[in-house]
Amino acid sequence: MKTDNKIVSDNLREEALDFALFEQAKNYALDYMENILNQPVYPDKAALDGLNAFKEPLQAEYGDPYEILAKLHNNGSPVTVAQTGGRYFGFVNGGIIPVALAAKWLSDTWDQNAALYVISPIASVLEEVCEKWLIDLLQLPANTAAGFVGGSSTATLCGLTAGRNHLLNKLGYDVSKKGLFGAPEIRVVLGEGAHSTVYKALSILGLGSERIIKVPEDNQGRINPDLVPELDERTLLILQAGNVNSGAFDDFNTLCQKAKKAGAWVHVDGAFGLWAAASDNLNHLTSGVGLADSWSVDAHKTLNAPYDNGIILCSNREALTSALHMTGSYIVYSEQRDGMLYTPDMSRRARIIELWATLKSLGKRGASELIEDLHDKSRYFAAALEKNGFLIKNEVCFNQILVSLGNSKTTEMVLQHIQNSQECWCGGAKWKNESVIRISVCSYRTTYEDIDRSVNAFVKAKKEVTSYSS
Ligand SMILES: *Cc1c(COP(=O)(O)O)cnc(C)c1O
C-alpha cells in the first residue's frame, strides 16, 4: 500500500479540519455585518488604492490560510461597496435576506453540484419546489418551467433561444440539427429602451442588430402599442416588466394578445419588475404578463436574494428543455428533475438553496410587503427631492427614480458630489437625451431615516455645485 502523500494533500486535509480557520472567517463576517451601516457607502480613492495589495505575482510556496483570510478582511472588507447597507441606490442591486445568507454559509460547506438529480437530490428537489412556488407567486401558467441561472442576462439568452428554436421548428426547420445557416429569417421587435443584455443575447444567438426593429416608446419608456409593426410567426417580441431606468411596464394585455394572434413568441425581461406580480397593490403593473411565452427575472434584485440568482421561466417546458438539451455517454437522466436540462451549464452551484431560503423566509405576505415597501419608499424619496427643488423625470410607478437639476451639466456635477459624499451612492443615466441621476430603492435595509439622510446629501451636493457656478 502506498502511504506517503504529496505535502499538498496532507496540508489541505489538515486545514479542512481546522475549525478555528472557519471560526475566524465567521468572526470577520460578523465584524463586517456589524460595521456595514457605518462604513462609507462607496470607498474613496485612498481606500481603493489599498487594493494594490492584491496585485502581486503568484507566490512560489504555500500560502498561510490565516494570512489569506486576514488579507481579505483587512484589505478587502473596507473597500467593498456597502450595498447590503441602507443607502446604496446604484443600478438595481438588492440587499441580502438574513436567513438566505445564513443558508448560503451552510450550503457552501455542502458544495453541491445542481446538474443532475443523481449528483444532488437536495438541489433537484428544491428546484422543483421553487418552480411551483414561483408559478404561484408570479401567477404564471400552471406548467411553466423554471431554470435557475446566474442572472437575467443568461435567463434572457435561454428564453430567446427557446423562442427562436420554437418559431423555427414551427416553420419546419430544426435548428439544432441544421444550424442557423439557411434557416428561415427570424425578426426581432423590441422597445427602444430594451436592456443592453437583451442585445447581447440576440448577438450571441445570431440575431444581429440589423434584424431588430426598435419600436418608439412613450415618455415613460413603454412601447407604444400603436407603433408596433405587424407581427407574425417569425417574430420574437421582447417586452419589459420594469424599464431599467424609469421602472415602467409595457402594456402586456394589448401586446401579448396581438402577438398570440400572430403566432409570435413573447419574451418578457422582468429582471426586477416581474416581482410586482407578487403584490396585490402593484400587480396592475404586470396585468396580462402571464400571456407571454418566457420571462427572465432576478431574485438578487428586488427580492433581495444573494447573488447570483436569476431565473428563466418558460410556459412551454419542451421548448426550453429542447433548446438547452445535451447528451453524453456518461449523462444519466433520471425520473426526477435534472437541473441542467433547464440551463446552459452542466455543473452549477446549488443557488436554489438561497432562493428557497429567501422564499421560505418571506412567504407570500413577505414578498408582497417587501415589494410594496420598496415602492412606498421610492415615492417618499421622490417627493422629498421634489420638495427640495429637484426635478423628477419619471412617474415613480415602481422602485426607480430619475432625478434632474434641469440641465445635463449641472445634474452630472451634482451626481459627482453625491457620489463623493460617501453618504449614499446613485448612478447616472441618459434619459430622453438628458443626463439624470438614477435612484433604485432595492433593499429592505433602507429606512426612512436613510432616505432623509440621502436627501440631505443631495441637497448639500446641489448647494455645493450651485455656489461654485454662481
Ligand atoms: C439587471 C437587469 C438585467 C441584467 O440582469 P443580470 O442579473 O445583471 O444579468 C436585464 N434587464 C434588466 C431590466 C435589468 O434591470
Coordinates of C-alpha atoms and ligand atoms in Angstrom, one line a residue:
M1 CA 0.0 0.0 0.0
K2 CA 1.3 3.4 -0.9
T3 CA 1.3 5.6 2.2
D4 CA 3.0 8.9 1.5
N5 CA 1.0 11.8 0.1
K6 CA 2.4 14.9 -1.5
I7 CA 2.5 17.6 1.2
V8 CA -0.4 19.3 -0.6
S9 CA -2.9 16.7 0.4
D10 CA -1.6 16.5 4.0
N11 CA -1.7 20.3 4.3
L12 CA -5.2 20.6 2.9
R13 CA -6.6 17.7 4.8
E14 CA -5.3 19.2 8.0
E15 CA -6.8 22.6 7.1
A16 CA -10.2 21.0 6.2
L17 CA -10.5 20.1 9.9
D18 CA -9.0 23.2 11.3
F19 CA -12.3 24.6 12.6
A20 CA -10.5 27.7 14.1
L21 CA -9.9 28.8 10.5
F22 CA -13.7 28.7 9.8
E23 CA -14.4 30.4 13.1
Q24 CA -12.0 33.2 12.0
A25 CA -13.9 33.6 8.8
K26 CA -17.2 33.7 10.7
N27 CA -15.8 36.4 13.0
Y28 CA -14.6 38.5 10.2
A29 CA -18.0 38.2 8.5
L30 CA -19.9 39.1 11.7
D31 CA -17.5 42.1 12.2
Y32 CA -18.3 43.2 8.7
M33 CA -22.1 42.9 9.2
E34 CA -21.8 44.9 12.4
N35 CA -20.0 47.7 10.7
I36 CA -21.7 47.9 7.4
L37 CA -24.2 50.6 8.3
N38 CA -21.4 52.9 9.4
Q39 CA -19.0 52.2 6.6
P40 CA -18.8 54.8 3.8
V41 CA -21.3 53.7 1.1
Y42 CA -18.6 53.9 -1.5
P43 CA -14.8 53.6 -0.9
D44 CA -12.8 56.7 -1.5
K45 CA -9.7 56.9 -3.7
A46 CA -7.3 56.2 -0.8
A47 CA -9.2 53.1 0.2
L48 CA -9.3 51.9 -3.4
D49 CA -5.6 52.3 -3.6
G50 CA -5.4 49.7 -0.8
L51 CA -6.5 47.2 -3.5
N52 CA -2.9 47.4 -4.9
A53 CA -2.0 45.0 -2.1
F54 CA -3.7 42.2 -4.1
K55 CA -1.7 42.9 -7.3
E56 CA 1.2 40.6 -6.7
P57 CA 2.6 37.7 -8.7
L58 CA 1.5 34.2 -7.6
Q59 CA 4.0 33.2 -4.9
A60 CA 6.1 30.0 -5.3
E61 CA 5.2 28.5 -2.0
Y62 CA 2.1 27.6 0.0
G63 CA 0.0 30.4 1.4
D64 CA -0.9 30.5 5.1
P65 CA -4.7 30.2 5.4
Y66 CA -5.0 32.7 8.3
E67 CA -3.0 35.2 6.4
I68 CA -5.1 34.8 3.4
L69 CA -8.3 35.5 5.3
A70 CA -6.7 38.4 7.2
K71 CA -5.7 39.9 3.9
L72 CA -9.2 39.7 2.5
H73 CA -10.7 41.2 5.6
N74 CA -8.1 43.9 6.1
N75 CA -7.7 45.0 2.5
G76 CA -11.0 43.8 1.1
S77 CA -13.8 44.5 3.5
P78 CA -13.2 48.3 3.8
V79 CA -13.2 48.6 0.0
T80 CA -16.4 46.8 -0.6
V81 CA -19.3 48.7 -1.9
A82 CA -21.8 48.8 1.0
Q83 CA -24.8 47.6 -0.9
T84 CA -26.0 45.5 2.0
G85 CA -26.5 48.7 3.9
G86 CA -29.4 51.1 3.6
R87 CA -28.1 53.9 1.4
Y88 CA -26.9 52.2 -1.7
F89 CA -29.2 53.1 -4.7
G90 CA -27.0 52.2 -7.6
F91 CA -28.0 50.0 -10.6
V92 CA -30.7 47.7 -9.4
N93 CA -28.8 45.9 -6.6
G94 CA -30.8 44.3 -3.9
G95 CA -29.8 43.6 -0.3
I96 CA -29.5 40.2 1.2
I97 CA -32.2 38.4 3.2
P98 CA -30.6 37.3 6.5
V99 CA -31.5 33.7 6.5
A100 CA -30.6 33.4 2.8
L101 CA -27.1 34.5 3.7
A102 CA -27.0 32.1 6.6
A103 CA -28.3 29.3 4.4
K104 CA -25.6 30.2 1.9
W105 CA -22.9 29.7 4.5
L106 CA -24.3 26.3 5.3
S107 CA -24.8 25.2 1.8
D108 CA -21.3 26.5 0.8
T109 CA -20.0 23.7 3.0
W110 CA -22.2 21.2 1.1
D111 CA -20.7 22.4 -2.2
Q112 CA -23.4 20.7 -4.2
N113 CA -23.5 20.5 -7.9
A114 CA -27.0 21.1 -9.2
A115 CA -26.5 19.5 -12.6
L116 CA -28.4 16.2 -12.1
Y117 CA -30.7 14.6 -9.5
V118 CA -28.1 11.9 -9.0
I119 CA -25.4 14.4 -8.2
S120 CA -27.6 16.4 -5.7
P121 CA -31.0 15.2 -4.8
I122 CA -31.5 18.2 -2.4
A123 CA -30.8 20.7 -5.1
S124 CA -33.1 18.9 -7.5
V125 CA -36.0 18.8 -5.1
L126 CA -35.6 22.4 -4.0
E127 CA -35.6 23.4 -7.7
E128 CA -38.8 21.5 -8.2
V129 CA -40.4 23.1 -5.2
C130 CA -39.3 26.6 -6.0
E131 CA -40.6 26.2 -9.6
K132 CA -44.1 25.6 -8.2
W133 CA -43.8 28.5 -5.7
L134 CA -42.7 30.9 -8.4
I135 CA -45.6 30.0 -10.6
D136 CA -47.9 30.6 -7.7
L137 CA -46.3 33.8 -6.6
L138 CA -45.9 35.4 -10.0
Q139 CA -49.3 34.0 -11.3
L140 CA -47.8 32.2 -14.3
P141 CA -49.4 29.4 -16.4
A142 CA -49.5 26.1 -14.5
N143 CA -47.0 24.1 -16.4
T144 CA -44.3 26.9 -16.6
A145 CA -40.8 25.5 -16.3
A146 CA -38.1 27.3 -14.3
G147 CA -34.3 27.2 -14.9
F148 CA -32.0 28.6 -12.2
V149 CA -29.2 30.6 -13.7
G150 CA -26.7 33.3 -12.7
G151 CA -28.8 36.3 -13.7
S152 CA -31.2 37.8 -16.1
S153 CA -28.6 38.0 -18.8
T154 CA -28.4 34.3 -19.0
A155 CA -32.1 33.9 -18.4
T156 CA -32.9 36.1 -21.4
L157 CA -30.4 34.1 -23.5
C158 CA -32.3 30.9 -22.6
G159 CA -35.7 32.4 -23.2
L160 CA -34.8 33.8 -26.6
T161 CA -33.1 30.5 -27.6
A162 CA -36.3 28.7 -26.7
G163 CA -38.3 31.2 -28.7
R164 CA -36.0 31.2 -31.7
N165 CA -35.9 27.4 -31.9
H166 CA -39.6 27.1 -31.3
L167 CA -40.5 29.5 -34.1
L168 CA -38.1 27.8 -36.5
N169 CA -39.5 24.4 -35.6
K170 CA -43.0 25.5 -36.3
L171 CA -41.7 26.6 -39.7
G172 CA -40.4 23.1 -40.3
Y173 CA -36.7 23.9 -39.6
D174 CA -34.8 22.0 -36.9
V175 CA -32.1 24.5 -35.9
S176 CA -30.4 22.1 -33.5
K177 CA -29.7 19.8 -36.5
K178 CA -29.2 22.2 -39.4
G179 CA -27.7 25.2 -37.6
L180 CA -28.7 28.7 -38.4
F181 CA -27.2 28.8 -41.9
G182 CA -30.1 28.7 -44.4
A183 CA -32.7 29.0 -41.7
P184 CA -35.9 31.0 -42.3
E185 CA -35.4 34.5 -41.2
I186 CA -36.4 35.5 -37.7
R187 CA -37.3 39.1 -36.9
V188 CA -37.0 40.7 -33.5
V189 CA -39.2 43.5 -32.3
L190 CA -38.4 45.4 -29.1
G191 CA -38.7 48.8 -27.4
E192 CA -36.1 51.4 -28.0
G193 CA -35.1 51.2 -24.3
A194 CA -34.5 47.4 -24.2
H195 CA -31.8 46.5 -21.8
S196 CA -28.3 46.0 -23.2
T197 CA -28.2 42.4 -22.1
V198 CA -31.1 41.7 -24.5
Y199 CA -28.9 42.9 -27.4
K200 CA -26.1 40.8 -26.1
A201 CA -28.3 37.7 -26.0
L202 CA -29.5 38.4 -29.5
S203 CA -26.0 38.9 -30.8
I204 CA -24.9 35.5 -29.3
L205 CA -27.9 33.9 -30.8
G206 CA -27.0 35.0 -34.3
L207 CA -29.9 37.5 -34.5
G208 CA -27.8 40.5 -35.5
S209 CA -28.6 44.1 -34.9
E210 CA -29.9 44.6 -38.4
R211 CA -32.9 42.3 -37.9
I212 CA -34.0 44.2 -34.8
I213 CA -37.0 46.6 -35.2
K214 CA -37.0 49.2 -32.4
V215 CA -40.4 50.4 -31.5
P216 CA -40.6 54.0 -30.3
E217 CA -41.5 54.4 -26.7
D218 CA -43.6 56.9 -24.8
N219 CA -42.2 59.4 -22.3
Q220 CA -42.1 56.7 -19.6
G221 CA -40.2 54.2 -21.7
R222 CA -43.2 52.0 -22.6
I223 CA -43.6 50.6 -26.0
N224 CA -46.2 52.5 -27.9
P225 CA -48.6 49.6 -28.9
D226 CA -49.9 51.6 -31.9
L227 CA -46.4 51.7 -33.4
V228 CA -45.7 48.0 -33.2
P229 CA -45.3 46.6 -36.7
E230 CA -47.4 43.7 -38.0
L231 CA -46.3 40.6 -36.0
D232 CA -46.1 37.1 -37.5
E233 CA -45.0 33.6 -36.8
R234 CA -41.4 34.6 -37.5
T235 CA -41.2 37.3 -34.8
L236 CA -39.7 37.4 -31.4
L237 CA -41.3 40.2 -29.4
I238 CA -39.4 41.4 -26.4
L239 CA -41.2 43.3 -23.7
Q240 CA -40.2 44.8 -20.3
A241 CA -41.6 44.5 -16.8
G242 CA -39.6 47.3 -15.4
N243 CA -37.6 49.7 -17.7
V244 CA -34.1 49.7 -16.2
N245 CA -34.2 53.5 -15.9
S246 CA -37.8 54.5 -15.3
G247 CA -39.2 51.2 -13.9
A248 CA -42.1 51.4 -16.4
F249 CA -44.0 48.4 -17.5
D250 CA -45.2 47.6 -21.1
D251 CA -48.9 47.1 -21.9
F252 CA -48.8 43.3 -21.7
N253 CA -52.5 42.7 -22.3
T254 CA -52.6 44.5 -25.6
L255 CA -49.2 43.4 -26.9
C256 CA -49.3 39.8 -25.8
Q257 CA -52.8 39.3 -27.3
K258 CA -51.6 40.8 -30.5
A259 CA -48.6 38.5 -30.6
K260 CA -50.6 35.4 -29.7
K261 CA -52.9 36.0 -32.6
A262 CA -50.0 36.4 -34.9
G263 CA -48.1 33.3 -33.7
A264 CA -45.1 35.4 -32.5
W265 CA -43.1 34.4 -29.4
V266 CA -43.1 36.9 -26.5
H267 CA -40.2 37.2 -24.0
V268 CA -40.5 39.5 -21.0
D269 CA -37.4 41.0 -19.5
G270 CA -38.7 41.2 -15.9
A271 CA -35.3 41.4 -14.2
F272 CA -36.5 43.4 -11.2
G273 CA -40.1 44.3 -12.1
L274 CA -41.7 40.9 -12.5
W275 CA -41.9 40.7 -8.7
A276 CA -44.7 43.4 -8.9
A277 CA -46.9 40.4 -9.7
A278 CA -46.5 39.2 -6.1
S279 CA -48.2 42.3 -4.7
D280 CA -52.0 42.9 -4.8
N281 CA -51.4 46.6 -4.8
L282 CA -48.9 46.6 -7.6
N283 CA -49.9 43.7 -9.8
H284 CA -51.9 46.0 -12.0
L285 CA -48.4 46.8 -13.5
T286 CA -47.9 43.2 -14.6
S287 CA -51.5 42.7 -15.8
G288 CA -51.5 40.3 -18.7
V289 CA -47.9 39.3 -18.3
G290 CA -48.9 35.7 -17.9
L291 CA -49.9 35.7 -21.6
A292 CA -46.2 35.8 -22.7
D293 CA -44.1 32.7 -23.5
S294 CA -41.0 33.3 -21.5
W295 CA -39.8 35.6 -18.7
S296 CA -36.5 36.4 -17.2
V297 CA -36.3 37.6 -13.6
D298 CA -33.6 38.1 -10.9
A299 CA -34.1 37.1 -7.3
H300 CA -31.0 39.0 -6.5
K301 CA -32.6 42.4 -7.2
T302 CA -35.9 43.5 -5.7
L303 CA -36.4 40.1 -3.9
N304 CA -33.1 40.6 -2.0
A305 CA -31.8 37.0 -2.5
P306 CA -28.0 36.8 -2.6
Y307 CA -26.1 36.9 -5.9
D308 CA -26.2 35.1 -8.3
N309 CA -29.9 34.2 -8.6
G310 CA -31.5 34.6 -11.9
I311 CA -34.5 32.6 -13.2
I312 CA -35.7 31.7 -16.7
L313 CA -39.4 30.9 -16.8
C314 CA -41.0 29.3 -19.9
S315 CA -44.6 28.4 -20.4
N316 CA -43.6 25.7 -22.9
R317 CA -41.4 23.3 -21.0
E318 CA -40.5 21.3 -24.1
A319 CA -39.4 24.4 -25.9
L320 CA -37.0 25.3 -23.1
T321 CA -35.5 21.9 -22.5
S322 CA -35.1 21.0 -26.2
A323 CA -33.3 24.3 -26.7
L324 CA -30.8 23.6 -23.9
H325 CA -30.5 19.9 -24.5
M326 CA -27.3 18.0 -24.4
T327 CA -26.3 14.3 -24.3
G328 CA -23.2 12.4 -23.4
S329 CA -22.4 8.8 -22.8
Y330 CA -22.0 9.3 -19.1
I331 CA -25.0 11.6 -18.6
V332 CA -27.8 9.6 -16.9
Y333 CA -31.1 11.5 -16.8
S334 CA -33.4 10.4 -14.1
E335 CA -37.2 10.3 -13.5
Q336 CA -36.5 13.2 -11.1
R337 CA -35.8 16.8 -12.1
D338 CA -32.3 17.2 -13.7
G339 CA -31.5 20.9 -13.3
M340 CA -29.1 21.0 -16.3
L341 CA -32.0 20.4 -18.7
Y342 CA -33.2 23.9 -17.9
T343 CA -29.9 25.8 -18.0
P344 CA -26.9 26.3 -20.4
D345 CA -24.4 25.0 -17.9
M346 CA -23.9 21.5 -16.7
S347 CA -22.0 21.9 -13.4
R348 CA -23.6 24.7 -11.4
R349 CA -23.6 25.7 -7.8
A350 CA -26.8 25.0 -6.0
R351 CA -28.0 28.6 -5.9
I352 CA -31.5 27.2 -5.4
I353 CA -30.8 26.8 -1.7
E354 CA -30.6 30.5 -1.2
L355 CA -33.6 31.2 -3.3
W356 CA -35.6 28.5 -1.4
A357 CA -34.5 30.1 1.9
T358 CA -35.4 33.6 0.6
L359 CA -38.9 32.5 -0.5
K360 CA -39.4 30.4 2.7
S361 CA -38.4 33.4 4.8
L362 CA -40.7 35.8 3.1
G363 CA -43.7 33.7 2.2
K364 CA -46.4 35.3 0.0
R365 CA -47.0 38.0 2.6
G366 CA -43.4 39.0 2.9
A367 CA -42.7 39.0 -0.8
S368 CA -45.7 41.3 -1.3
E369 CA -44.8 43.6 1.6
L370 CA -41.1 43.8 0.5
I371 CA -42.0 44.9 -3.0
E372 CA -44.7 47.4 -1.7
D373 CA -42.2 48.8 0.8
L374 CA -39.6 49.5 -1.9
H375 CA -42.3 51.2 -3.9
D376 CA -43.6 53.3 -0.9
K377 CA -40.0 54.4 -0.1
S378 CA -39.4 55.3 -3.7
R379 CA -42.4 57.6 -3.7
Y380 CA -41.3 59.1 -0.4
F381 CA -37.8 59.7 -1.7
A382 CA -39.1 61.3 -4.9
A383 CA -41.5 63.6 -3.0
A384 CA -38.7 64.7 -0.6
L385 CA -36.4 65.5 -3.5
E386 CA -39.1 67.4 -5.4
K387 CA -39.8 69.4 -2.3
N388 CA -36.1 70.4 -2.3
G389 CA -36.2 71.7 -5.8
F390 CA -35.1 68.6 -7.8
L391 CA -37.0 67.6 -10.9
I392 CA -38.4 64.0 -11.0
K393 CA -38.4 62.9 -14.7
N394 CA -40.5 59.7 -14.4
E395 CA -43.7 58.5 -12.9
V396 CA -42.5 56.6 -9.9
C397 CA -44.6 53.6 -10.6
F398 CA -42.3 51.1 -9.0
N399 CA -38.8 51.5 -7.4
Q400 CA -36.9 53.6 -9.9
I401 CA -36.5 57.4 -9.7
L402 CA -34.9 59.6 -12.3
V403 CA -33.7 63.0 -11.0
S404 CA -32.6 66.1 -12.8
L405 CA -31.3 69.6 -12.0
G406 CA -32.7 70.9 -15.2
N407 CA -29.6 70.6 -17.4
S408 CA -27.2 67.8 -18.0
K409 CA -24.1 69.6 -16.9
T410 CA -25.4 70.6 -13.5
T411 CA -27.0 67.2 -13.0
E412 CA -23.7 65.4 -13.7
M413 CA -21.8 67.7 -11.3
V414 CA -24.4 67.2 -8.5
L415 CA -24.2 63.4 -9.1
Q416 CA -20.4 63.6 -8.8
H417 CA -20.7 65.4 -5.4
I418 CA -23.3 62.9 -4.2
Q419 CA -21.0 60.0 -5.1
N420 CA -18.0 61.7 -3.4
S421 CA -20.1 62.3 -0.2
Q422 CA -19.9 58.6 0.6
E423 CA -23.3 59.2 2.3
C424 CA -25.2 57.4 -0.4
W425 CA -24.5 56.1 -3.8
C426 CA -26.5 56.5 -7.0
G427 CA -25.5 56.1 -10.6
G428 CA -26.3 58.2 -13.6
A429 CA -28.0 57.5 -16.9
K430 CA -29.2 59.2 -20.1
W431 CA -32.9 59.7 -20.2
K432 CA -34.5 61.1 -23.3
N433 CA -31.1 62.7 -24.3
E434 CA -30.6 64.3 -20.9
S435 CA -28.3 63.2 -18.1
V436 CA -30.2 62.1 -15.0
I437 CA -29.4 60.8 -11.5
R438 CA -30.8 57.3 -11.3
I439 CA -32.1 56.0 -7.9
S440 CA -33.1 52.4 -7.4
V441 CA -34.7 51.7 -4.0
C442 CA -33.9 48.0 -3.9
S443 CA -33.1 46.8 -0.4
Y444 CA -35.2 46.1 2.7
R445 CA -32.3 47.6 4.7
T446 CA -33.3 51.1 3.5
T447 CA -35.2 53.0 6.2
Y448 CA -37.0 56.3 6.0
E449 CA -34.1 57.8 8.1
D450 CA -31.7 56.5 5.4
I451 CA -33.7 58.3 2.8
D452 CA -33.8 61.6 4.8
R453 CA -30.1 61.3 5.2
S454 CA -29.6 60.7 1.5
V455 CA -31.9 63.6 0.6
N456 CA -29.7 65.8 2.8
A457 CA -26.7 64.6 0.8
F458 CA -28.5 65.5 -2.4
V459 CA -29.3 69.0 -1.1
K460 CA -25.8 69.6 0.1
A461 CA -24.4 68.5 -3.2
K462 CA -26.8 70.8 -5.0
K463 CA -25.7 73.7 -2.8
E464 CA -22.0 73.0 -3.4
V465 CA -22.5 72.9 -7.2
T466 CA -24.7 76.0 -7.4
S467 CA -22.4 78.0 -5.2
Y468 CA -19.4 77.2 -7.4
S469 CA -21.2 78.3 -10.6
S470 CA -22.8 81.5 -9.2
Ligands
LIG1 C1 -30.3 43.9 -14.2 C2 -31.1 43.8 -15.5 C3 -30.7 42.9 -16.5 C4 -29.5 42.1 -16.4 O1 -29.6 41.1 -15.3 P1 -28.3 40.5 -14.7 O2 -28.9 39.7 -13.5 O3 -27.4 41.6 -14.3 O4 -27.7 39.6 -15.7 C5 -31.6 42.8 -17.6 N1 -32.6 43.6 -17.7 C6 -33.0 44.5 -16.7 C7 -34.2 45.3 -16.9 C8 -32.2 44.6 -15.6 O5 -32.6 45.5 -14.6

